[in-house]
Short mmCIF file of C-alpha atoms and ligand atoms in Angstrom, two decimals:
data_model
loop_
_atom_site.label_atom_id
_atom_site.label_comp_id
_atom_site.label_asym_id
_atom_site.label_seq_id
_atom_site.Cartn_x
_atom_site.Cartn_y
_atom_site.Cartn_z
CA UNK A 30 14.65 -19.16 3.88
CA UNK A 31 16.41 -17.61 6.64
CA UNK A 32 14.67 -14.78 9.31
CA UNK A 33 16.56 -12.00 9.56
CA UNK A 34 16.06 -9.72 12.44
CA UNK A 35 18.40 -6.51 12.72
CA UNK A 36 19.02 -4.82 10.43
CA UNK A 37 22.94 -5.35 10.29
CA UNK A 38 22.46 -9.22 9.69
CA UNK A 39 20.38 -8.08 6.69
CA UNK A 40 22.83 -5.07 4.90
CA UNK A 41 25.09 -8.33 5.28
CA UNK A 42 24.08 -10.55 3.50
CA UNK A 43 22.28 -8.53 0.72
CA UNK A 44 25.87 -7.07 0.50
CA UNK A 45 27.19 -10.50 -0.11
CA UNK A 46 24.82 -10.83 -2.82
CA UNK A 47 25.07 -7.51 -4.68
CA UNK A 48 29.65 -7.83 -3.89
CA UNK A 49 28.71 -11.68 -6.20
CA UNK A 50 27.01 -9.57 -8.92
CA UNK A 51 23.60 -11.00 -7.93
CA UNK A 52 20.56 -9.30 -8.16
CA UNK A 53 18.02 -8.46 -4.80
CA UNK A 54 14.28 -7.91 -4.93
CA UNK A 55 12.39 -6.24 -2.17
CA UNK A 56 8.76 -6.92 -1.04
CA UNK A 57 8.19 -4.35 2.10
CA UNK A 58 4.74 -5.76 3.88
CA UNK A 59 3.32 -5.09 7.35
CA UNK A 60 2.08 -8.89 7.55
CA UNK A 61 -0.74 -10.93 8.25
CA UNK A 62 -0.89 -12.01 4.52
CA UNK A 63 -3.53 -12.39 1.94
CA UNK A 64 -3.04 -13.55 -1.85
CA UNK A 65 -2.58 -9.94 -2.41
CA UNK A 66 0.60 -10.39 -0.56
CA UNK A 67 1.51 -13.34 -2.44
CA UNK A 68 1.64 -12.06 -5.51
CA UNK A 69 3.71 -9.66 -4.97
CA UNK A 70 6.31 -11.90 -3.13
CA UNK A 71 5.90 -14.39 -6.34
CA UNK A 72 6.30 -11.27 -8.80
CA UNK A 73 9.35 -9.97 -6.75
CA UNK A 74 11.05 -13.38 -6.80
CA UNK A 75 10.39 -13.23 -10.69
CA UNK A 76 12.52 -10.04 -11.03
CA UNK A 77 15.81 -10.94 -9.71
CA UNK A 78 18.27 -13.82 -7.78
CA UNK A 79 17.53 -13.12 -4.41
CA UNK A 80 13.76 -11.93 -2.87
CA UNK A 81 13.79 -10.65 0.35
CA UNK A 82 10.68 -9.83 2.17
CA UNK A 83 10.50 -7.51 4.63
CA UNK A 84 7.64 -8.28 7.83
CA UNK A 85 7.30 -5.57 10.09
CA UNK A 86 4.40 -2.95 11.85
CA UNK A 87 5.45 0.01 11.17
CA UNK A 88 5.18 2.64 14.20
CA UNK A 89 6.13 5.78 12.17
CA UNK A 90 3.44 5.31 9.88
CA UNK A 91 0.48 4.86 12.67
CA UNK A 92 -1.05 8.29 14.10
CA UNK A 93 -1.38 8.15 17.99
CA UNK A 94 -5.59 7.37 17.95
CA UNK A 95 -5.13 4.52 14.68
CA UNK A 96 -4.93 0.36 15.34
CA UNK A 97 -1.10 -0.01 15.68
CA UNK A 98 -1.44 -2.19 18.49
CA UNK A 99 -4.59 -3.72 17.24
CA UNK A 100 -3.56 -4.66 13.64
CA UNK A 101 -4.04 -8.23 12.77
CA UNK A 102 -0.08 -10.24 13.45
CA UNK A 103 0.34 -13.56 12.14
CA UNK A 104 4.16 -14.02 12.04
CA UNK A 105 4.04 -18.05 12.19
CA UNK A 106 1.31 -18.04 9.09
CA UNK A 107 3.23 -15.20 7.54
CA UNK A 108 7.03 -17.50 7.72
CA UNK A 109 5.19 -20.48 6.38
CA UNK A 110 3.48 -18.14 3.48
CA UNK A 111 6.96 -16.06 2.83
CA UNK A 112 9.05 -19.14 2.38
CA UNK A 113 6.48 -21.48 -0.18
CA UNK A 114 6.42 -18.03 -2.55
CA UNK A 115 10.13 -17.86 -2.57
CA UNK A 116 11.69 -15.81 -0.46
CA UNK A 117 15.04 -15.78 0.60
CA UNK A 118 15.12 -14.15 3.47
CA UNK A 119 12.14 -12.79 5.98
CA UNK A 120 13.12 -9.49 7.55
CA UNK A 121 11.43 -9.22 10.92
CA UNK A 122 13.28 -6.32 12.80
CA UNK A 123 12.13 -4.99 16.58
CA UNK A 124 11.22 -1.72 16.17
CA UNK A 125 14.00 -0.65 18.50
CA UNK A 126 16.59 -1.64 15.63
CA UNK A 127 14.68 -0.36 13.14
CA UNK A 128 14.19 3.59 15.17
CA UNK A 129 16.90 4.67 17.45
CA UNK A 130 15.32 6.78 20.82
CA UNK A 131 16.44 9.89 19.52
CA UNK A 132 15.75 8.80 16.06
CA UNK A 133 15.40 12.34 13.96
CA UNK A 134 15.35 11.99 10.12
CA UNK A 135 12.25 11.88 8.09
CA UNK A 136 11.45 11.08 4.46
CA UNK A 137 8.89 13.32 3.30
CA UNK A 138 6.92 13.89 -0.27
CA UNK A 139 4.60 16.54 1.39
CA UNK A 140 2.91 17.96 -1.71
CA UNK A 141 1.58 14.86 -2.35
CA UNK A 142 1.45 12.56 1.38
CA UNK A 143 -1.09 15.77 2.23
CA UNK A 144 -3.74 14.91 -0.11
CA UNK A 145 -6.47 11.91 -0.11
CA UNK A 146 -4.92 9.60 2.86
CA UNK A 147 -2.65 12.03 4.08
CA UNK A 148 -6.01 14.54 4.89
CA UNK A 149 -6.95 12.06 7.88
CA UNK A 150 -3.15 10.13 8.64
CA UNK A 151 -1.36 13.34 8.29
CA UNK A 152 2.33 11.64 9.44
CA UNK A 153 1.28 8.26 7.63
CA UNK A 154 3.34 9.21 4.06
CA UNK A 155 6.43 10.64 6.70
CA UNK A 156 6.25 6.96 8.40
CA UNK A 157 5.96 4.82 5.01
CA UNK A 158 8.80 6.71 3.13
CA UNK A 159 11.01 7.03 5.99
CA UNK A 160 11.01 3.05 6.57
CA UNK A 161 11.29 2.16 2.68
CA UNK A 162 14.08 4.35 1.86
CA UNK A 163 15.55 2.44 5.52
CA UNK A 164 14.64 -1.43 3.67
CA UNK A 165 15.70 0.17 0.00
CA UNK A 166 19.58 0.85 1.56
CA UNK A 167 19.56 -1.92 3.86
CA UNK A 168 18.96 -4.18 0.66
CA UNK A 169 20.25 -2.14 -1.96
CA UNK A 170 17.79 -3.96 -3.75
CA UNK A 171 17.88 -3.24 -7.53
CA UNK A 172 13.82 -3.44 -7.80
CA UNK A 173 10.57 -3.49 -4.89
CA UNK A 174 7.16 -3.89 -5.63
CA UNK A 175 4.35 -1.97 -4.24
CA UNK A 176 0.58 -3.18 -5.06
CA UNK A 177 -1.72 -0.61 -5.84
CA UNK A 178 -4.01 -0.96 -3.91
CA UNK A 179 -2.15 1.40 -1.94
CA UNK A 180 -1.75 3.60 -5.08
CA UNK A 181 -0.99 7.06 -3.29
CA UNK A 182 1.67 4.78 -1.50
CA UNK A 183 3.35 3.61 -4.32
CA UNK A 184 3.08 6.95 -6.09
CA UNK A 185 4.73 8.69 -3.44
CA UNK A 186 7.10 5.80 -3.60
CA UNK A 187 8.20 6.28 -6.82
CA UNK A 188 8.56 10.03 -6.36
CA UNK A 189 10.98 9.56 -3.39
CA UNK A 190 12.81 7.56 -5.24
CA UNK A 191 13.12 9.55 -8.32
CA UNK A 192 13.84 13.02 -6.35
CA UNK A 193 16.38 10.83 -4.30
CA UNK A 194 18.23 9.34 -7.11
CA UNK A 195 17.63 5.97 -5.10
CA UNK A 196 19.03 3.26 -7.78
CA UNK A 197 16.13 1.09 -7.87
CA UNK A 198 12.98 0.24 -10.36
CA UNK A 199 9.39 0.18 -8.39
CA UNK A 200 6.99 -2.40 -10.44
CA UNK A 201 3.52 -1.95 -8.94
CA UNK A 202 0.96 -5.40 -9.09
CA UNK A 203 -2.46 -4.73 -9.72
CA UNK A 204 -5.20 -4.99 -6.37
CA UNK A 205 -6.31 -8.61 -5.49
CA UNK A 206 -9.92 -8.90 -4.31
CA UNK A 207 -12.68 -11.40 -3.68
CA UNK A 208 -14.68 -12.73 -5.86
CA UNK A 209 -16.97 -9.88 -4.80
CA UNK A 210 -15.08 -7.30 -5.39
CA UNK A 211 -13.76 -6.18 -2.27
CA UNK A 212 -10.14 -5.17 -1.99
CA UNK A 213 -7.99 -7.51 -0.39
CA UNK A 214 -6.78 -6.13 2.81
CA UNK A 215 -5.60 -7.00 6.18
CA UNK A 216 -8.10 -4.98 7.72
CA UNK A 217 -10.60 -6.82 6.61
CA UNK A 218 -10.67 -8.97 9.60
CA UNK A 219 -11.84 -6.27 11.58
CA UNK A 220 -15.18 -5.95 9.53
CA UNK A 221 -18.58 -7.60 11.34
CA UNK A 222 -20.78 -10.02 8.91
CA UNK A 223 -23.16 -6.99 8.43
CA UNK A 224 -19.85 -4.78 7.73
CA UNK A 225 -18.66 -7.17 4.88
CA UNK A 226 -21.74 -7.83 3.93
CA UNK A 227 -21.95 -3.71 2.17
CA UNK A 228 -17.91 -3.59 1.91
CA UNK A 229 -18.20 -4.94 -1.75
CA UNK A 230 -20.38 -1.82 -2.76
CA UNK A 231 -16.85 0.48 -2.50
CA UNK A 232 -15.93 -1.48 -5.44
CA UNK A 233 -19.08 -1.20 -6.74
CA UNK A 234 -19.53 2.22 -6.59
CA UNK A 235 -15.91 2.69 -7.99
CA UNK A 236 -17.05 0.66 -11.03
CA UNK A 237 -19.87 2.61 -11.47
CA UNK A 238 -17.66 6.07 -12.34
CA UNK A 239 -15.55 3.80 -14.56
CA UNK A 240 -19.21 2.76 -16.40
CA UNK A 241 -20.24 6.16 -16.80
CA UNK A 242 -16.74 7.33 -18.23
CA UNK A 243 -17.01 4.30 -20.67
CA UNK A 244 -20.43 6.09 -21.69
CA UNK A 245 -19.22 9.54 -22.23
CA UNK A 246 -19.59 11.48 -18.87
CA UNK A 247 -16.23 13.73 -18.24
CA UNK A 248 -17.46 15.55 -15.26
CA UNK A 249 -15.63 14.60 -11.56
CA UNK A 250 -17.84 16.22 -9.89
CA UNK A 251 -20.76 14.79 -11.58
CA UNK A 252 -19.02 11.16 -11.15
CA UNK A 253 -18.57 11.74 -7.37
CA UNK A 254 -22.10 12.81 -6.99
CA UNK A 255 -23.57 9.49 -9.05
CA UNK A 256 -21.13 7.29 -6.34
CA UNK A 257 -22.06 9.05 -3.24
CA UNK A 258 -25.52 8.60 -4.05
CA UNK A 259 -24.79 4.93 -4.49
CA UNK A 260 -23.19 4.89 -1.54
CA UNK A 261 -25.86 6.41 0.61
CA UNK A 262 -28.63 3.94 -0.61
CA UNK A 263 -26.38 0.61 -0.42
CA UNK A 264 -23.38 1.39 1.93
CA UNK A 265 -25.78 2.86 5.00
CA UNK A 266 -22.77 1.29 7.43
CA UNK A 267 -20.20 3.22 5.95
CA UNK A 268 -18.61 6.59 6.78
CA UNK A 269 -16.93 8.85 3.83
CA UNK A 270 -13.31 9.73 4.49
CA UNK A 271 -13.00 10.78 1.22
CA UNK A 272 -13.88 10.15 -2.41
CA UNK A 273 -11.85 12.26 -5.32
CA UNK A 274 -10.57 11.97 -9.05
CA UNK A 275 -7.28 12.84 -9.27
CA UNK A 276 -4.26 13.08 -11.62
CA UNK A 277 -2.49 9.45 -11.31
CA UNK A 278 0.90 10.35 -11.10
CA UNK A 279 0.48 13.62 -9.44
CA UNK A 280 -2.62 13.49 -7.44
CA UNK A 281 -3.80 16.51 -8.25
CA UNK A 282 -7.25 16.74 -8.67
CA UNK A 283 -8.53 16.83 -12.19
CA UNK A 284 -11.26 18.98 -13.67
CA UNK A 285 -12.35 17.02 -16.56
CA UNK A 286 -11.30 13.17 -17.08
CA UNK A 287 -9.88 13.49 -20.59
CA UNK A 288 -6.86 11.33 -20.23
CA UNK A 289 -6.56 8.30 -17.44
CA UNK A 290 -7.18 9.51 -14.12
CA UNK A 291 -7.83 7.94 -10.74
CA UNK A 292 -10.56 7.65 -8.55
CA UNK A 293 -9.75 6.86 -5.27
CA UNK A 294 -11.47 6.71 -1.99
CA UNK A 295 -11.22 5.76 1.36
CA UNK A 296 -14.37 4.61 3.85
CA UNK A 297 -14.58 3.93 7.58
CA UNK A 298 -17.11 0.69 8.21
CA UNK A 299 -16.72 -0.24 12.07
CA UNK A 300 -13.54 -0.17 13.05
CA UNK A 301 -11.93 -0.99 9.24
CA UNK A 302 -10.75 2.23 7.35
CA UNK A 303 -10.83 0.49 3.76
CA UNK A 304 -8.74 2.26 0.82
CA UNK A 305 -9.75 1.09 -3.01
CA UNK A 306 -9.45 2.83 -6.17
CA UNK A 307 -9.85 2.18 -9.66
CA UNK A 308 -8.14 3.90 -13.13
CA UNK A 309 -11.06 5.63 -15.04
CA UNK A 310 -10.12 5.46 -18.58
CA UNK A 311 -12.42 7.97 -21.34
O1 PAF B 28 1.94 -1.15 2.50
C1 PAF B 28 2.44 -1.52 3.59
O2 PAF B 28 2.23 -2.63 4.07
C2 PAF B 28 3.35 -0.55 4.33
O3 PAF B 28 2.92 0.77 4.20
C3 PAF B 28 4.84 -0.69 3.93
C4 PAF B 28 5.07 -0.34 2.48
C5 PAF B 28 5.32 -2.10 4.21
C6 PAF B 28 5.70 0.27 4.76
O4 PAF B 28 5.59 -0.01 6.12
#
């Protein structure tokens, strides 16, 4: 595997690649990986000749009062863990490369990077799309995959690249989580024993709207009311961000859940702001 670190060295050699009429896969991450991580880099190098992984904190994507700084780095772990699932190369650009001083260009989906997540990180959607569509050209990768636990991410994703006409196929992996339940995450390191010991019930309490779709009940509102209940009784340590049943492609809220639609939340407990979400099918 070789570590690539501006972005020049990597337009190279994906160049080289794509002039041999091989094929590139793209795994963008922020590090510190989990086996959520690792599937994705083992589904990307499943897709096409080459799998390059991209490592690297985004700035543009962290609001001026959130953990940039803080969150969890692991680059020696992450090396070891990128190369034994396949990747070619390891992207790990300086931020400086990545954003010149007067950089000026933003990516933006703003009808839907305002809703759910985008209510509290206002200029996180701006920061995410603006670096992908950077990694997509750099690579000219012909596919990336997104998990979904980050499911407004990868929907906004795909909509960028659509409107764009950005020659590439998103696939989307499914969340990982414990045994418990809870969604894997690299924030999960920040939660105390007590913290984790509740952090399950967001799962939970997701799975309990899917359980009383399976049984008939239509109503968001009513759905939202049964979890937030829940929550109050068994999730005491957590704070509501938000909790809302929207369309899945769209992310408009829905009225009635007569077709597929997601519910998706996202909860502060300590100093972790946990995402999860779960497709509620009638
Ligand atoms: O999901 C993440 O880790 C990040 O938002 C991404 C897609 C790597 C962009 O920085």
């Amino acid at each position: 595997m070789q570590i690539l670190v501006t972005p020049q060295e990597l337009n190279e050699q994906c160049r080289e690649w794509k002039a041999a009429g091989r094929t590139v896969a793209l795994v963008p991450t922020m590090g510190y990986y989990h086996a959520g991580h690792e599937d994705l880099m083992r589904h990307g190098k499943s897709l096409a000749d080459h799998l390059v992984v991209s490592l690297f904190v985004n700035p543009a994507q962290f609001g001026p009062a959130e953990d940039f700084e803080a969150y969890p780095r692991n680059s020696e772990r992450d090396t070891a863990i990128a190369g034994a699932c396949g990747a070619d190369v390891l992207f790990m650009p300086q931020s400086g490369d990545m954003y010149a001083p007067d950089h000026g260009t933003w990516v933006d989906v703003p009808a839907m990077a305002q809703k759910l997540c985008g209510q509290s990180r206002p200029a996180f959607f701006r920061g995410v799309c603006t670096v992908v569509l950077k990694l997509f050209l750099l690579s000219q990768a012909d596919a990336a995959v997104f998990g979904n636990k980050d499911w407004q991410q990868q929907a906004i994703v795909k909509r960028m690249a659509r409107d764009l006409n950005v020659p590439i196929r998103i696939e989307t992996r499914p969340t990982a989580r414990e045994d418990d339940g809870l969604a894997l995450s690299s924030r999960n390191v920040y939660l105390t024993p007590a913290e984790r010991a509740q952090a399950p019930e967001i799962y939970l309490g997701l799975k309990q709207a899917q359980d009383m779709v399976s049984r008939g009940e239509k109503d968001p509102e009513l759905l939202r009311a049964a979890v937030l209940r829940r929550w109050a009784e068994r999730l005491p340590l957590g704070r509501l961000d938000y909790l809302s049943v929207v369309h899945p492609e769209t992310l408009e809220t829905v009225n009635c859940v007569a077709a597929p639609a997601l519910a998706a939340c996202a909860v502060h407990l300590g100093k972790a702001r946990l995402i999860d979400n779960m497709l509620l099918y009638p």
